[in-house]
Amino acid sequence: MSVRGTAEIMDRFNRAFVDHESVLLADLIAEDCVMETVQPAPHGERVVGREACTAWWSALAEDRGTQFTPREVIVADDRATIVWDYRFGTGADDWVRGVNVMRVEDGRIVEALGFSKTAGGVPPVAQSPRAEGA
C-alpha cells in the first residue's frame, strides 16, 4: 500500500462529514490518534485511540440534522488546517465557525485539535435536536 498524502487524507476526511458517510473514515485514523474536541469549553474533550476517535467522528458524520462546510484547507507537509462552518439547527444563530489543526503520519491522522469561535454555545452531538429525535 502506498502512503497517502496529507491533502488526500483531508479531502476524504472532510467528505465524510459533508456527505454524511462515516464509511469514508475507515483506514484514515492511526491507532494512537489523539483528538481534542471544541467543547466543553475551555479545554474540550480529549479522545484517544483509533476506536474512540472513529466512533466520535462517525457519530458526527452520520448526524443528518447537521451540516459541515469546509471553507478552506491549508496543507503543509504532514500538517493541515481546516477552516469550517458547522450548522446544528435551523435557526439563524444555530451554527459556529471553527478550525481543526490536523497532523498526519504514514497516511493516517495522528492528531486533531478542534477550536471554535464559541465558548460553549454549541450543543454536543448527542444533544443536538436531530440526535434527540426532535
PDB file of C-alpha atoms in Angstrom:
ATOM      1  CA  MET A   1       0.000   0.000   0.000  1.00  0.00           C
ATOM      2  CA  SER A   2       1.329   3.435  -0.876  1.00  0.00           C
ATOM      3  CA  VAL A   3       1.247   6.099   1.787  1.00  0.00           C
ATOM      4  CA  ARG A   4      -1.441   8.671   1.074  1.00  0.00           C
ATOM      5  CA  GLY A   5      -0.606  12.342   1.172  1.00  0.00           C
ATOM      6  CA  THR A   6      -1.973  14.804   3.697  1.00  0.00           C
ATOM      7  CA  ALA A   7      -4.161  16.567   1.099  1.00  0.00           C
ATOM      8  CA  GLU A   8      -5.770  13.264   0.051  1.00  0.00           C
ATOM      9  CA  ILE A   9      -6.413  12.314   3.692  1.00  0.00           C
ATOM     10  CA  MET A  10      -8.007  15.702   4.439  1.00  0.00           C
ATOM     11  CA  ASP A  11     -10.186  15.535   1.323  1.00  0.00           C
ATOM     12  CA  ARG A  12     -11.582  12.143   2.310  1.00  0.00           C
ATOM     13  CA  PHE A  13     -11.942  13.197   5.970  1.00  0.00           C
ATOM     14  CA  ASN A  14     -13.956  16.293   5.011  1.00  0.00           C
ATOM     15  CA  ARG A  15     -16.131  14.383   2.527  1.00  0.00           C
ATOM     16  CA  ALA A  16     -17.161  12.005   5.334  1.00  0.00           C
ATOM     17  CA  PHE A  17     -18.846  14.930   7.111  1.00  0.00           C
ATOM     18  CA  VAL A  18     -20.126  16.806   4.064  1.00  0.00           C
ATOM     19  CA  ASP A  19     -21.695  13.652   2.588  1.00  0.00           C
ATOM     20  CA  HIS A  20     -22.707  12.134   5.979  1.00  0.00           C
ATOM     21  CA  GLU A  21     -20.792   8.954   5.104  1.00  0.00           C
ATOM     22  CA  SER A  22     -18.800   7.719   8.073  1.00  0.00           C
ATOM     23  CA  VAL A  23     -17.561   4.779   5.999  1.00  0.00           C
ATOM     24  CA  LEU A  24     -15.126   7.252   4.390  1.00  0.00           C
ATOM     25  CA  LEU A  25     -13.322   7.479   7.740  1.00  0.00           C
ATOM     26  CA  ALA A  26     -12.240   3.834   7.516  1.00  0.00           C
ATOM     27  CA  ASP A  27      -8.485   3.478   7.434  1.00  0.00           C
ATOM     28  CA  LEU A  28      -7.844   7.226   7.919  1.00  0.00           C
ATOM     29  CA  ILE A  29      -7.199   7.172  11.655  1.00  0.00           C
ATOM     30  CA  ALA A  30      -3.989   5.972  13.309  1.00  0.00           C
ATOM     31  CA  GLU A  31      -4.076   3.545  16.215  1.00  0.00           C
ATOM     32  CA  ASP A  32      -2.569   6.203  18.514  1.00  0.00           C
ATOM     33  CA  CYS A  33      -4.672   9.135  17.258  1.00  0.00           C
ATOM     34  CA  VAL A  34      -5.417  11.903  19.760  1.00  0.00           C
ATOM     35  CA  MET A  35      -8.284  14.309  19.213  1.00  0.00           C
ATOM     36  CA  GLU A  36      -9.366  17.326  21.244  1.00  0.00           C
ATOM     37  CA  THR A  37     -12.943  18.445  20.576  1.00  0.00           C
ATOM     38  CA  VAL A  38     -14.118  22.064  20.554  1.00  0.00           C
ATOM     39  CA  GLN A  39     -16.108  21.573  23.745  1.00  0.00           C
ATOM     40  CA  PRO A  40     -16.802  21.621  26.513  1.00  0.00           C
ATOM     41  CA  ALA A  41     -15.052  24.963  26.751  1.00  0.00           C
ATOM     42  CA  PRO A  42     -12.433  25.876  27.569  1.00  0.00           C
ATOM     43  CA  HIS A  43     -10.443  22.651  27.084  1.00  0.00           C
ATOM     44  CA  GLY A  44     -12.627  20.359  25.012  1.00  0.00           C
ATOM     45  CA  GLU A  45     -12.857  16.610  25.380  1.00  0.00           C
ATOM     46  CA  ARG A  46      -9.724  14.506  24.797  1.00  0.00           C
ATOM     47  CA  VAL A  47     -10.421  11.383  22.733  1.00  0.00           C
ATOM     48  CA  VAL A  48      -7.616   8.823  22.397  1.00  0.00           C
ATOM     49  CA  GLY A  49      -7.130   5.867  20.051  1.00  0.00           C
ATOM     50  CA  ARG A  50      -8.426   4.740  16.668  1.00  0.00           C
ATOM     51  CA  GLU A  51     -11.574   3.107  18.000  1.00  0.00           C
ATOM     52  CA  ALA A  52     -12.626   6.064  20.169  1.00  0.00           C
ATOM     53  CA  CYS A  53     -11.808   8.713  17.542  1.00  0.00           C
ATOM     54  CA  THR A  54     -13.561   6.746  14.802  1.00  0.00           C
ATOM     55  CA  ALA A  55     -16.677   6.310  16.959  1.00  0.00           C
ATOM     56  CA  TRP A  56     -16.772  10.009  17.857  1.00  0.00           C
ATOM     57  CA  TRP A  57     -16.269  11.224  14.280  1.00  0.00           C
ATOM     58  CA  SER A  58     -18.671   8.608  12.883  1.00  0.00           C
ATOM     59  CA  ALA A  59     -21.486   9.831  15.147  1.00  0.00           C
ATOM     60  CA  LEU A  60     -20.856  13.389  13.986  1.00  0.00           C
ATOM     61  CA  ALA A  61     -20.661  12.402  10.315  1.00  0.00           C
ATOM     62  CA  GLU A  62     -23.882  10.391  10.432  1.00  0.00           C
ATOM     63  CA  ASP A  63     -25.929  13.147  12.120  1.00  0.00           C
ATOM     64  CA  ARG A  64     -28.082  14.311   9.205  1.00  0.00           C
ATOM     65  CA  GLY A  65     -29.510  17.133  11.309  1.00  0.00           C
ATOM     66  CA  THR A  66     -26.193  18.949  10.971  1.00  0.00           C
ATOM     67  CA  GLN A  67     -24.220  20.404   8.098  1.00  0.00           C
ATOM     68  CA  PHE A  68     -20.430  20.630   7.935  1.00  0.00           C
ATOM     69  CA  THR A  69     -18.943  23.014   5.374  1.00  0.00           C
ATOM     70  CA  PRO A  70     -15.171  23.208   4.944  1.00  0.00           C
ATOM     71  CA  ARG A  71     -14.264  26.796   3.977  1.00  0.00           C
ATOM     72  CA  GLU A  72     -10.530  26.405   3.488  1.00  0.00           C
ATOM     73  CA  VAL A  73      -7.993  23.608   3.791  1.00  0.00           C
ATOM     74  CA  ILE A  74      -4.329  24.515   4.088  1.00  0.00           C
ATOM     75  CA  VAL A  75      -1.821  21.669   3.779  1.00  0.00           C
ATOM     76  CA  ALA A  76       1.862  21.945   4.705  1.00  0.00           C
ATOM     77  CA  ASP A  77       3.730  18.633   4.662  1.00  0.00           C
ATOM     78  CA  ASP A  78       2.237  16.469   7.446  1.00  0.00           C
ATOM     79  CA  ARG A  79       0.034  19.282   8.804  1.00  0.00           C
ATOM     80  CA  ALA A  80      -3.351  20.569   7.702  1.00  0.00           C
ATOM     81  CA  THR A  81      -5.617  23.344   8.894  1.00  0.00           C
ATOM     82  CA  ILE A  82      -9.327  23.080   8.124  1.00  0.00           C
ATOM     83  CA  VAL A  83     -11.460  26.222   8.494  1.00  0.00           C
ATOM     84  CA  TRP A  84     -15.100  25.136   8.710  1.00  0.00           C
ATOM     85  CA  ASP A  85     -18.678  26.120   9.437  1.00  0.00           C
ATOM     86  CA  TYR A  86     -20.918  23.724  11.345  1.00  0.00           C
ATOM     87  CA  ARG A  87     -24.708  24.142  11.305  1.00  0.00           C
ATOM     88  CA  PHE A  88     -26.514  22.289  14.102  1.00  0.00           C
ATOM     89  CA  GLY A  89     -30.064  23.614  13.728  1.00  0.00           C
ATOM     90  CA  THR A  90     -32.386  25.643  11.529  1.00  0.00           C
ATOM     91  CA  GLY A  91     -32.211  28.975  13.378  1.00  0.00           C
ATOM     92  CA  ALA A  92     -30.198  31.933  12.161  1.00  0.00           C
ATOM     93  CA  ASP A  93     -27.733  31.520  15.040  1.00  0.00           C
ATOM     94  CA  ASP A  94     -27.563  27.698  15.011  1.00  0.00           C
ATOM     95  CA  TRP A  95     -24.079  27.484  13.564  1.00  0.00           C
ATOM     96  CA  VAL A  96     -20.470  28.002  14.525  1.00  0.00           C
ATOM     97  CA  ARG A  97     -17.201  28.646  12.694  1.00  0.00           C
ATOM     98  CA  GLY A  98     -14.131  26.735  13.739  1.00  0.00           C
ATOM     99  CA  VAL A  99     -10.730  25.351  12.865  1.00  0.00           C
ATOM    100  CA  ASN A 100      -9.175  21.913  13.099  1.00  0.00           C
ATOM    101  CA  VAL A 101      -5.412  21.597  13.242  1.00  0.00           C
ATOM    102  CA  MET A 102      -4.515  18.136  11.956  1.00  0.00           C
ATOM    103  CA  ARG A 103      -1.351  16.055  11.753  1.00  0.00           C
ATOM    104  CA  VAL A 104      -0.822  13.003   9.539  1.00  0.00           C
ATOM    105  CA  GLU A 105       1.854  10.288   9.807  1.00  0.00           C
ATOM    106  CA  ASP A 106       2.265   7.344   7.447  1.00  0.00           C
ATOM    107  CA  GLY A 107      -1.022   8.118   5.688  1.00  0.00           C
ATOM    108  CA  ARG A 108      -3.196   8.309   8.827  1.00  0.00           C
ATOM    109  CA  ILE A 109      -4.460  11.050  11.137  1.00  0.00           C
ATOM    110  CA  VAL A 110      -2.498  11.056  14.410  1.00  0.00           C
ATOM    111  CA  GLU A 111      -3.663  14.348  15.878  1.00  0.00           C
ATOM    112  CA  ALA A 112      -6.729  16.574  15.521  1.00  0.00           C
ATOM    113  CA  LEU A 113      -7.166  19.693  17.624  1.00  0.00           C
ATOM    114  CA  GLY A 114     -10.518  21.480  17.324  1.00  0.00           C
ATOM    115  CA  PHE A 115     -11.170  25.149  18.082  1.00  0.00           C
ATOM    116  CA  SER A 116     -14.307  27.275  17.606  1.00  0.00           C
ATOM    117  CA  LYS A 117     -15.480  30.853  17.999  1.00  0.00           C
ATOM    118  CA  THR A 118     -17.924  29.989  20.774  1.00  0.00           C
ATOM    119  CA  ALA A 119     -17.336  29.458  24.461  1.00  0.00           C
ATOM    120  CA  GLY A 120     -19.781  26.612  24.868  1.00  0.00           C
ATOM    121  CA  GLY A 121     -22.925  27.645  22.983  1.00  0.00           C
ATOM    122  CA  VAL A 122     -22.862  24.688  20.601  1.00  0.00           C
ATOM    123  CA  PRO A 123     -24.695  21.610  21.897  1.00  0.00           C
ATOM    124  CA  PRO A 124     -22.700  18.378  21.944  1.00  0.00           C
ATOM    125  CA  VAL A 125     -23.591  15.984  19.115  1.00  0.00           C
ATOM    126  CA  ALA A 126     -25.710  13.787  21.396  1.00  0.00           C
ATOM    127  CA  GLN A 127     -27.736  16.824  22.489  1.00  0.00           C
ATOM    128  CA  SER A 128     -28.458  18.350  19.075  1.00  0.00           C
ATOM    129  CA  PRO A 129     -32.199  18.491  18.245  1.00  0.00           C
ATOM    130  CA  ARG A 130     -31.903  15.869  15.486  1.00  0.00           C
ATOM    131  CA  ALA A 131     -29.905  13.482  17.677  1.00  0.00           C
ATOM    132  CA  GLU A 132     -32.658  13.540  20.288  1.00  0.00           C
ATOM    133  CA  GLY A 133     -35.339  12.797  17.687  1.00  0.00           C
ATOM    134  CA  ALA A 134     -36.797  16.311  17.594  1.00  0.00           C
TER     135      ALA A 134
END
